[in-house]
Short mmCIF file of C-alpha atoms in Angstrom, two decimals:
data_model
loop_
_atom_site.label_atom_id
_atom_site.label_comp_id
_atom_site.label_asym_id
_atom_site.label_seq_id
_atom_site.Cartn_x
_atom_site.Cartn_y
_atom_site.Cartn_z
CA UNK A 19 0.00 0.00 0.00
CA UNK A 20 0.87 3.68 -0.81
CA UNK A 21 1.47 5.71 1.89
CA UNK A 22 -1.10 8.87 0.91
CA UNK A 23 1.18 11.28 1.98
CA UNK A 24 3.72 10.40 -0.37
CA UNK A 25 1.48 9.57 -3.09
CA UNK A 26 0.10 13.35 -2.42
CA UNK A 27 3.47 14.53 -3.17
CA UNK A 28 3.77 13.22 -5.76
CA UNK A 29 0.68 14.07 -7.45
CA UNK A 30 1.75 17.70 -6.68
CA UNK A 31 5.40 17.00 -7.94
CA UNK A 32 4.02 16.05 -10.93
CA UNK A 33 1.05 17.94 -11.76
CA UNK A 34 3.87 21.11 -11.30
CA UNK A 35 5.77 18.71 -14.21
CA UNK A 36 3.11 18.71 -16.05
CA UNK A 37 1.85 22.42 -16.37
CA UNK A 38 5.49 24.21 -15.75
CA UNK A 39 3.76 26.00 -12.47
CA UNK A 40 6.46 27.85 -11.20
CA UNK A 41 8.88 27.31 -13.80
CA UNK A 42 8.58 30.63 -16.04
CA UNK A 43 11.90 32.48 -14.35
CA UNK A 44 14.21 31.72 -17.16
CA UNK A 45 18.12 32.31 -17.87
CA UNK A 46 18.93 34.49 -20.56
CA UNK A 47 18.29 33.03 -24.19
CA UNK A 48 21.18 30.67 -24.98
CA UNK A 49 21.10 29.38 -28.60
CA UNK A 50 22.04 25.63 -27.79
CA UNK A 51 21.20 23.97 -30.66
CA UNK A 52 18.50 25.74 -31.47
CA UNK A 53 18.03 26.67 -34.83
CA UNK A 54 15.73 29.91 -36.00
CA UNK A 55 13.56 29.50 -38.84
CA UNK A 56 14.13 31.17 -41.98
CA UNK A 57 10.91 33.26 -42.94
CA UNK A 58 9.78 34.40 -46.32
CA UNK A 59 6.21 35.70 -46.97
CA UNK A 60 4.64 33.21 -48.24
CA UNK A 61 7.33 30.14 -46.84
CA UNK A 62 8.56 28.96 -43.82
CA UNK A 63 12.10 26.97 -43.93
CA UNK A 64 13.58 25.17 -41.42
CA UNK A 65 17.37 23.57 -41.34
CA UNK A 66 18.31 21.47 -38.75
CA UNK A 67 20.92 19.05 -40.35
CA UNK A 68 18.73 16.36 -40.73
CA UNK A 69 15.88 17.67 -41.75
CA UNK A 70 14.78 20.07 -44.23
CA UNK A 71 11.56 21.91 -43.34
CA UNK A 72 9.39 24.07 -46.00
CA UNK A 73 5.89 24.68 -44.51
CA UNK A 74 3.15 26.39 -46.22
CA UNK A 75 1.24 28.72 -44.68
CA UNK A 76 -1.69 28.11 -42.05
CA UNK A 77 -4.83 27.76 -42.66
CA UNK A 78 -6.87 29.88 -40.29
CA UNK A 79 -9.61 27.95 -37.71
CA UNK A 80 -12.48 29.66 -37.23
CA UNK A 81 -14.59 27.11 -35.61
CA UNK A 82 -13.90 24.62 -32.92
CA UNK A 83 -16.48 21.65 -31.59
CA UNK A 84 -15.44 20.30 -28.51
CA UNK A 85 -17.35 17.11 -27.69
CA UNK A 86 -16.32 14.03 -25.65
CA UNK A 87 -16.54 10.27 -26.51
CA UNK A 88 -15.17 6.51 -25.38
CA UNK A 89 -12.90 4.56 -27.79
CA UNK A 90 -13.47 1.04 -26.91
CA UNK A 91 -13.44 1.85 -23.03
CA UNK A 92 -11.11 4.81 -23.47
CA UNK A 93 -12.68 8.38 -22.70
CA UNK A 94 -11.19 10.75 -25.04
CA UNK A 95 -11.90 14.76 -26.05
CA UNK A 96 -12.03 15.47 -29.70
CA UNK A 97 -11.53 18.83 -31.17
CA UNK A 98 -12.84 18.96 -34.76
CA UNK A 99 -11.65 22.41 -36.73
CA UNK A 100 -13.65 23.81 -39.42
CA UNK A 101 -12.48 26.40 -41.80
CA UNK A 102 -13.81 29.02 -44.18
CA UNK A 103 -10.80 27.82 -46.95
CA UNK A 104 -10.83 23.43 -46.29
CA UNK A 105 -13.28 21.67 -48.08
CA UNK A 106 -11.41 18.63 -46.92
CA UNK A 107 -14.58 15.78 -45.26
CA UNK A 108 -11.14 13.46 -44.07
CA UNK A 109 -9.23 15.84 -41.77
CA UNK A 110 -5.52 15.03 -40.70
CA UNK A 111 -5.44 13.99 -37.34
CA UNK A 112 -3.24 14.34 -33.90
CA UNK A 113 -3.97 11.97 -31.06
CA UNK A 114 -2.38 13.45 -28.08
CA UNK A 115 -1.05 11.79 -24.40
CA UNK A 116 -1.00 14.46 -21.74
CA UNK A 117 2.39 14.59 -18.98
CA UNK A 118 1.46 14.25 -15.81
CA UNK A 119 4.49 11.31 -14.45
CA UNK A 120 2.06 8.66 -15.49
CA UNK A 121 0.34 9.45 -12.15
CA UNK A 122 -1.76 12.92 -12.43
CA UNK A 123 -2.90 15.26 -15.44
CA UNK A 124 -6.07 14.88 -17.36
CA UNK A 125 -7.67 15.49 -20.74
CA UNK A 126 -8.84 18.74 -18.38
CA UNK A 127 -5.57 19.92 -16.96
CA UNK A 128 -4.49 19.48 -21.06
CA UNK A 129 -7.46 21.02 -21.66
CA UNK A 130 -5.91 24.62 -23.38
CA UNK A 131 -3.00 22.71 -25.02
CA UNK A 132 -4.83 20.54 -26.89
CA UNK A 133 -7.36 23.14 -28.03
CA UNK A 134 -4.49 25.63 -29.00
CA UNK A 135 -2.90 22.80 -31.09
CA UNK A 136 -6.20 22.48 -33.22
CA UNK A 137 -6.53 26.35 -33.31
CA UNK A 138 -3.03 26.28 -34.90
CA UNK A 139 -3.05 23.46 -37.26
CA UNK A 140 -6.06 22.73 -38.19
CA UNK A 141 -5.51 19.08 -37.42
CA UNK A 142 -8.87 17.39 -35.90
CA UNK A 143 -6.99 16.61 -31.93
CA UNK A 144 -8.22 13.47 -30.04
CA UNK A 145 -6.61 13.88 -26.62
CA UNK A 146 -6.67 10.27 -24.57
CA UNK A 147 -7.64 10.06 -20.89
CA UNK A 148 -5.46 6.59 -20.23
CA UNK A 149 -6.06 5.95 -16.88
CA UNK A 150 -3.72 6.64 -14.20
CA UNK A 151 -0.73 5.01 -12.07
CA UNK A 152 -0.85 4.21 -8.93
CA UNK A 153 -4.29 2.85 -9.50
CA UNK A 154 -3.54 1.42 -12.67
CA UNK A 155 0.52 0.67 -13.22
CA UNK A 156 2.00 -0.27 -16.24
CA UNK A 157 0.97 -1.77 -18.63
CA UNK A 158 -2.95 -0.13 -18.22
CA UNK A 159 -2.12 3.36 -19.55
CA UNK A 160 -0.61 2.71 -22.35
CA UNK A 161 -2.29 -0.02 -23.66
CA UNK A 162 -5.40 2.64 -23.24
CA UNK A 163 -3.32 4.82 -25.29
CA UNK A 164 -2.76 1.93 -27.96
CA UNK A 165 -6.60 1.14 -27.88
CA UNK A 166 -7.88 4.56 -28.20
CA UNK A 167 -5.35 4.84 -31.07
CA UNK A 168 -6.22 1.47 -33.08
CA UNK A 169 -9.70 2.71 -32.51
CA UNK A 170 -9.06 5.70 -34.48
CA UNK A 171 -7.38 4.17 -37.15
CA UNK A 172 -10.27 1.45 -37.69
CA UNK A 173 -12.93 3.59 -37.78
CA UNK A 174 -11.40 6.52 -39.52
CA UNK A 175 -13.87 6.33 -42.02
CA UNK A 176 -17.15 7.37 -39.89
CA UNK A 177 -14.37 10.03 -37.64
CA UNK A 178 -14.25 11.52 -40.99
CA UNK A 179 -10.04 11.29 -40.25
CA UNK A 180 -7.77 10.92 -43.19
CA UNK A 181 -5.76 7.35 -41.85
CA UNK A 182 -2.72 8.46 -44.28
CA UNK A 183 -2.19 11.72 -42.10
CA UNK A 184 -2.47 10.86 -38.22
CA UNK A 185 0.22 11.95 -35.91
CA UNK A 186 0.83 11.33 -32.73
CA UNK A 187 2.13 13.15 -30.03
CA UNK A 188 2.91 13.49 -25.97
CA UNK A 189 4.67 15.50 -23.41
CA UNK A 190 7.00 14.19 -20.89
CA UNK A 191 5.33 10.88 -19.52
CA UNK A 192 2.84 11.68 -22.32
CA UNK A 193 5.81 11.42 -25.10
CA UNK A 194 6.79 8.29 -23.34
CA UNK A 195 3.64 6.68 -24.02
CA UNK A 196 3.35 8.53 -27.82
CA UNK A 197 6.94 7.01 -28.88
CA UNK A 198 5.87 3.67 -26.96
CA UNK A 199 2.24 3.51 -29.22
CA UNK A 200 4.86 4.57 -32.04
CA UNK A 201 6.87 1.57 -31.65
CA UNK A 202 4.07 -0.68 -31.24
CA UNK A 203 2.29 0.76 -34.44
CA UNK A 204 5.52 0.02 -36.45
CA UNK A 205 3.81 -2.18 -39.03
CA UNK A 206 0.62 -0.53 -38.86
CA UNK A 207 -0.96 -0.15 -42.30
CA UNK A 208 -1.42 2.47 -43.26
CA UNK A 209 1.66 3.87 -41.11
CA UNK A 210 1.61 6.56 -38.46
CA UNK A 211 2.55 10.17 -40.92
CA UNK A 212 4.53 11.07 -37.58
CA UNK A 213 5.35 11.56 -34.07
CA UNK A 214 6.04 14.84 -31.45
CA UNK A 215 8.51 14.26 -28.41
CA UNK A 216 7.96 17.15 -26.05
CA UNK A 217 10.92 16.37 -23.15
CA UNK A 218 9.61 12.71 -22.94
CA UNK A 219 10.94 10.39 -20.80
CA UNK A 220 13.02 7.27 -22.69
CA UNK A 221 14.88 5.42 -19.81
CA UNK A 222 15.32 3.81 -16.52
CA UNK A 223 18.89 2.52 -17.21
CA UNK A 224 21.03 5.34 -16.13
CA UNK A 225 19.76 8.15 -13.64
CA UNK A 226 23.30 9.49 -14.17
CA UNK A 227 24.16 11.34 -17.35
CA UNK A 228 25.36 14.62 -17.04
CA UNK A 229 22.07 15.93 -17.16
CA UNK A 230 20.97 14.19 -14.33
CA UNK A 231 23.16 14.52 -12.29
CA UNK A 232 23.81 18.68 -13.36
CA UNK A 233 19.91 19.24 -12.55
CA UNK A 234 18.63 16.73 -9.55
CA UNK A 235 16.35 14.61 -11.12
CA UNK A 236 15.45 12.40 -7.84
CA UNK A 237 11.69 13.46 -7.76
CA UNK A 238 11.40 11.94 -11.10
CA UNK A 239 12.60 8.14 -9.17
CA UNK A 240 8.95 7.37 -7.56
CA UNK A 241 7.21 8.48 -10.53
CA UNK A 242 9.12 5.75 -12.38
CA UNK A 243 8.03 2.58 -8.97
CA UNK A 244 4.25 3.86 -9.44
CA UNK A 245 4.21 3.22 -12.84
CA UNK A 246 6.19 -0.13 -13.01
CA UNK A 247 4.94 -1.07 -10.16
CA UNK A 248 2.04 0.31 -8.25
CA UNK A 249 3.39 1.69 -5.54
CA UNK A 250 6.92 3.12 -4.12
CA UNK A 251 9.78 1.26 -2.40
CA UNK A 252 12.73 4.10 -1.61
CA UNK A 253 14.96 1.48 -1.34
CA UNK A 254 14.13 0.76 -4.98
CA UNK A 255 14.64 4.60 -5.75
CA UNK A 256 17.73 4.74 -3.65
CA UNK A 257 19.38 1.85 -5.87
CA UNK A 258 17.97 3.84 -8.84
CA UNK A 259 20.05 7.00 -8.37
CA UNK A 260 22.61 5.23 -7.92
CA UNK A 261 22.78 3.07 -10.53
CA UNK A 262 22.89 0.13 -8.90
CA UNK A 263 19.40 -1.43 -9.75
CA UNK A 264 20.43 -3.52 -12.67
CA UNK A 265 22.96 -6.51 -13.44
CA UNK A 266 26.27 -6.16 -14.41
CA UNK A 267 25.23 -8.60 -17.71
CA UNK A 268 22.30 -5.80 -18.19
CA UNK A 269 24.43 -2.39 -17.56
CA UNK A 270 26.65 -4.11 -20.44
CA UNK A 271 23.70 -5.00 -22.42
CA UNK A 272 22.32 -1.83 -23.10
CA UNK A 273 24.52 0.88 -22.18
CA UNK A 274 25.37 1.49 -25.45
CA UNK A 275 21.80 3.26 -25.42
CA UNK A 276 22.71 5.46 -22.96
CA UNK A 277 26.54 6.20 -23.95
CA UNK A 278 27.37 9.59 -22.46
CA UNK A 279 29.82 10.28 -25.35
CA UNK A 280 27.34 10.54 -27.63
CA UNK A 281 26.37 13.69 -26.63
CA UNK A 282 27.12 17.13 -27.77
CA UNK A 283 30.61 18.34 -25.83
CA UNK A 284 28.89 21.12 -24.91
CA UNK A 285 26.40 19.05 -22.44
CA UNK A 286 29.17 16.78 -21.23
CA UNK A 287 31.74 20.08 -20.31
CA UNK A 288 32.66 19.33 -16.37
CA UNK A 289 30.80 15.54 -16.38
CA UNK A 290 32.58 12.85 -14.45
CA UNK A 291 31.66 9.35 -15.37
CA UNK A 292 30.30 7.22 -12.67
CA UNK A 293 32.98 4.98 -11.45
CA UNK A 294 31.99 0.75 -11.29
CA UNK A 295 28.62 0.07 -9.86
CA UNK A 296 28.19 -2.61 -7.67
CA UNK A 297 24.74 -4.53 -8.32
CA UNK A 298 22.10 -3.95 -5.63
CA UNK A 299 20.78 -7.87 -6.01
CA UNK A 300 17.45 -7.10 -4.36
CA UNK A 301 16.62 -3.84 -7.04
CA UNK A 302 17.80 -5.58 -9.91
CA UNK A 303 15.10 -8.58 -9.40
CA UNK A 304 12.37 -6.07 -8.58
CA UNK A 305 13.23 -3.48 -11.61
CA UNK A 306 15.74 -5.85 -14.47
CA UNK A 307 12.67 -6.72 -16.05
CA UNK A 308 10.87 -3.43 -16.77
CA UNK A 309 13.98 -1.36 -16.92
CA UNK A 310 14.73 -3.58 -20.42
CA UNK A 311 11.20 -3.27 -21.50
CA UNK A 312 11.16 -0.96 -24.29
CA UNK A 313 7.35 -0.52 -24.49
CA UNK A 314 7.93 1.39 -20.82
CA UNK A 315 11.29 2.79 -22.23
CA UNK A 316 11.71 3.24 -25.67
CA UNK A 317 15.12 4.05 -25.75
CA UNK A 318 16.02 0.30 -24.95
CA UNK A 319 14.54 -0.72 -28.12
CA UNK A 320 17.35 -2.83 -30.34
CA UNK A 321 15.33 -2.17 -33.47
CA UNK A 322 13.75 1.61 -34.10
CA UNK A 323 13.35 0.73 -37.98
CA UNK A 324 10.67 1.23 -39.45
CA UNK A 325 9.26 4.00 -37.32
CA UNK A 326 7.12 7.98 -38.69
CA UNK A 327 9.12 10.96 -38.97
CA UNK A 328 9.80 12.29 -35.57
CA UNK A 329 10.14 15.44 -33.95
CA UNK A 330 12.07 15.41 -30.45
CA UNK A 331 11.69 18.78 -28.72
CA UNK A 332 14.09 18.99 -25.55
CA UNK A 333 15.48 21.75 -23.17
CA UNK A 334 18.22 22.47 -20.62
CA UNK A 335 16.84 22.79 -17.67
CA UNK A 336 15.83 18.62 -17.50
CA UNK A 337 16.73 15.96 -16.33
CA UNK A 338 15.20 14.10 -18.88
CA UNK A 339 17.14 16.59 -21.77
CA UNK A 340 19.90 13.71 -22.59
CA UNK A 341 18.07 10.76 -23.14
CA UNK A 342 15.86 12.77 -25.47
CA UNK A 343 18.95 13.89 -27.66
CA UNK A 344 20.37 10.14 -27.61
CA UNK A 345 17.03 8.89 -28.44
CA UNK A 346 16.87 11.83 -31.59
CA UNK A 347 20.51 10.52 -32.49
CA UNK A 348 19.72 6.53 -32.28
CA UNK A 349 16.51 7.11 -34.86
CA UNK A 350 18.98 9.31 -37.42
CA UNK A 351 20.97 6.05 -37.10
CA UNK A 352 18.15 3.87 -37.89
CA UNK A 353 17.11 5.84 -40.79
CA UNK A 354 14.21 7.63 -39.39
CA UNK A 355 13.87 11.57 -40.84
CA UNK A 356 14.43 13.39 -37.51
CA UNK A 357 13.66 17.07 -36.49
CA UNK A 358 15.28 17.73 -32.84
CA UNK A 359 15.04 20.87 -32.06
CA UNK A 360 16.48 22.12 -28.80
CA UNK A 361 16.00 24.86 -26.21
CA UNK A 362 18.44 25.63 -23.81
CA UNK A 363 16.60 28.39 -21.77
CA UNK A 364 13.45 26.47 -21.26
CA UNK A 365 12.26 23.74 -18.15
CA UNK A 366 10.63 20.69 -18.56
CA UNK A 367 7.16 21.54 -17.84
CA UNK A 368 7.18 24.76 -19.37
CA UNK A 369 5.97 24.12 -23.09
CA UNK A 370 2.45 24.29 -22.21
CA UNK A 371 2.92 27.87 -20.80
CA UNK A 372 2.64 30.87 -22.61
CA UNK A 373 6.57 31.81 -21.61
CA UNK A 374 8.64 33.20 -24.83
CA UNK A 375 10.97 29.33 -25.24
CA UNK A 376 7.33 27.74 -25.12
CA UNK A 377 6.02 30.49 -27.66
CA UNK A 378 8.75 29.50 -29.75
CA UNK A 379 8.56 25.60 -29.22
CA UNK A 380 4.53 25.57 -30.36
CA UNK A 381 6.02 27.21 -33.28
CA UNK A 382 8.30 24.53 -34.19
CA UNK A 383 5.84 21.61 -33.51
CA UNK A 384 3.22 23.45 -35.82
CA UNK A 385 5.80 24.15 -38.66
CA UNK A 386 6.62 20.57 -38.16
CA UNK A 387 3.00 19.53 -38.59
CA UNK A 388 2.22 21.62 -41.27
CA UNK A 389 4.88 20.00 -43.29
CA UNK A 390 4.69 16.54 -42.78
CA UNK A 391 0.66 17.26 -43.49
CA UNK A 392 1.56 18.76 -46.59
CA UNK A 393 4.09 16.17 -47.70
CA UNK A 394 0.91 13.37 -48.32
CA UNK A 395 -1.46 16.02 -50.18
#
């Protein structure tokens, strides 16, 4: 049993996560990797080594219907754009997880977001209300997510959704469970167009790359035990932080995933390296087994072939900011077109505010949209 004290704390932990409450004092604007657009009247370009953007310009919404349904069990919001220029019946479509630590947020805390996103694109938004951990551990919410998603595709027709243009997307434990559908939906015919990666979270191998350890991650720790498991052990966490929850045999398995070295110099400036581990025996038989699962964390996957375009969005003030950029370079390895855009001024939480780094973030994901949408007219 959860103690509810800590599982109180939690919720408020992450529901601050979640809507970047608090989070809106920002460092000066560092460029980091990120990359301006390039605007022209009547063209918006994008290069980001990669990936080539052009985007075309948007199509105002003038009309919004809001209305709830269930997707074989799964309560989701759907907001349907109309416009005076589309004559379009099948719309394009984003089906959206909200953040929340896999233990709080709601289709109404994500309420604005996914409203603004429709307002933007145009895209007809189905926003998923998976049910929540502690309750309901892995793998309940995102097997919700994959339901509601599969139920989408299937009955496109009478949605009035184009199947050839649906994209999905999350943020934080959100774009866990959005790259986790992705990989599920591999094969799916017809395929995903593409996925958006706001900060998500990728892995529960190594709580200490440098951006871990440069920004304390620990709250993130029981997040991670309610959703494996259904409730929170600080032992478990303790072993977590340190890095002692897994097998030697595993740590040499799949830390090629998580390989420091990989990353830009610029994030690694003043890193040690953690020195040899020794195995906490206990934590590695409660946690071996879903810290290799890549349907909890994508980034352990041995095979990301195969998978939509992809958009990772990440910023410097995470935790969660290296795995993102290792999970943006493993896909570019695989073959997958990749857009990462990153923002070194901006907090994890904060792109659902209306702060200037999340101003310019929504910017990118809709540009991003807009051209993928484009690519399949």
């Amino acid at each position: 049993m959860i103690d509810m004290r800590v599982s109180t704390r939690l919720r408020i932990v992450a529901l601050l996560a979640a809507l970047g409450v608090a989070l809106l004092v920002l460092k000066p604007c560092m460029q980091g990797w990120h990359v301006r657009p390039v605007t022209s009247p009547k063209s918006k370009t994008v290069s980001h080594g990669v990936l080539h953007l052009t985007v075309a310009e948007l199509v105002p919404v003038v009309n919004l219907q809001v209305a709830d349904h269930v997707f074989d069990g799964v309560p989701v919001r759907m907001y349907r754009p109309s416009t005076n220029s589309s004559k379009e019946r099948f719309l394009p479509a984003m089906v959206f997880y909200h953040g929340g630590g896999w233990i709080h947020g709601s289709i109404d805390t994500h309420n604005s977001y996914a409203r603004r996103i429709a307002m933007d694109t145009g895209l007809l938004v189905i926003s998923v209300e998976y049910r929540l951990a502690p309750k309901y551990p892995y793998p309940i919410p995102v097997d919700d997510c994959h339901k509601a998603t599969l139920y989408i595709m299937n009955h496109a027709s009478e949605l009035d959704i184009d199947t050839s243009r649906v994209i999905l997307m999350g943020d934080s434990a959100g774009g866990n469970l959005a790259a986790a559908v992705s990989q599920r939906m591999k094969n799916n015919h017809p395929p995903l167009l593409a996925q958006v990666l706001i900060y998500p979270v990728l892995q529960s191998l190594n709580f200490q790359l440098p951006s871990y350890t440069a920004i304390n991650g620990q709250w993130l720790l029981p997040l991670f035990l309610s959703y494996f498991m259904g409730s929170v052990d600080h032992s478990l966490s303790d072993a977590m932080l340190k890095g002692s929850h897994v097998s030697d045999r595993v740590r040499q398995l799949y830390s090629k995933y998580v390989d420091h070295r990989k990353l830009p110099e610029s994030f690694r400036t003043g890193y040690v390296a953690p020195q040899a581990i020794k195995t906490d025996p206990v934590a590695a038989k409660a946690l071996e087994s879903f810290v290799t699962n890549s349907d909890i964390n994508p980034l352990m996957s041995d095979d990301l072939e195969g998978l939509p375009h992809t958009m990772v969005l990440t910023v410097g003030i995470d935790p969660l900011r290296d795995e993102g950029v290792l999970y943006a370079i493993r896909l570019k390895e695989a073959g997958i077109p990749v857009y990462h855009m990153h923002y070194d001024d901006a907090r994890h939480g904060e792109g659902l505010s209306r702060s200037k780094p999340a101003i310019r973030m929504n910017s990118d994901i809709v540009k991003f949209i807009h051209d993928r949408v484009s690519d399949t007219l």
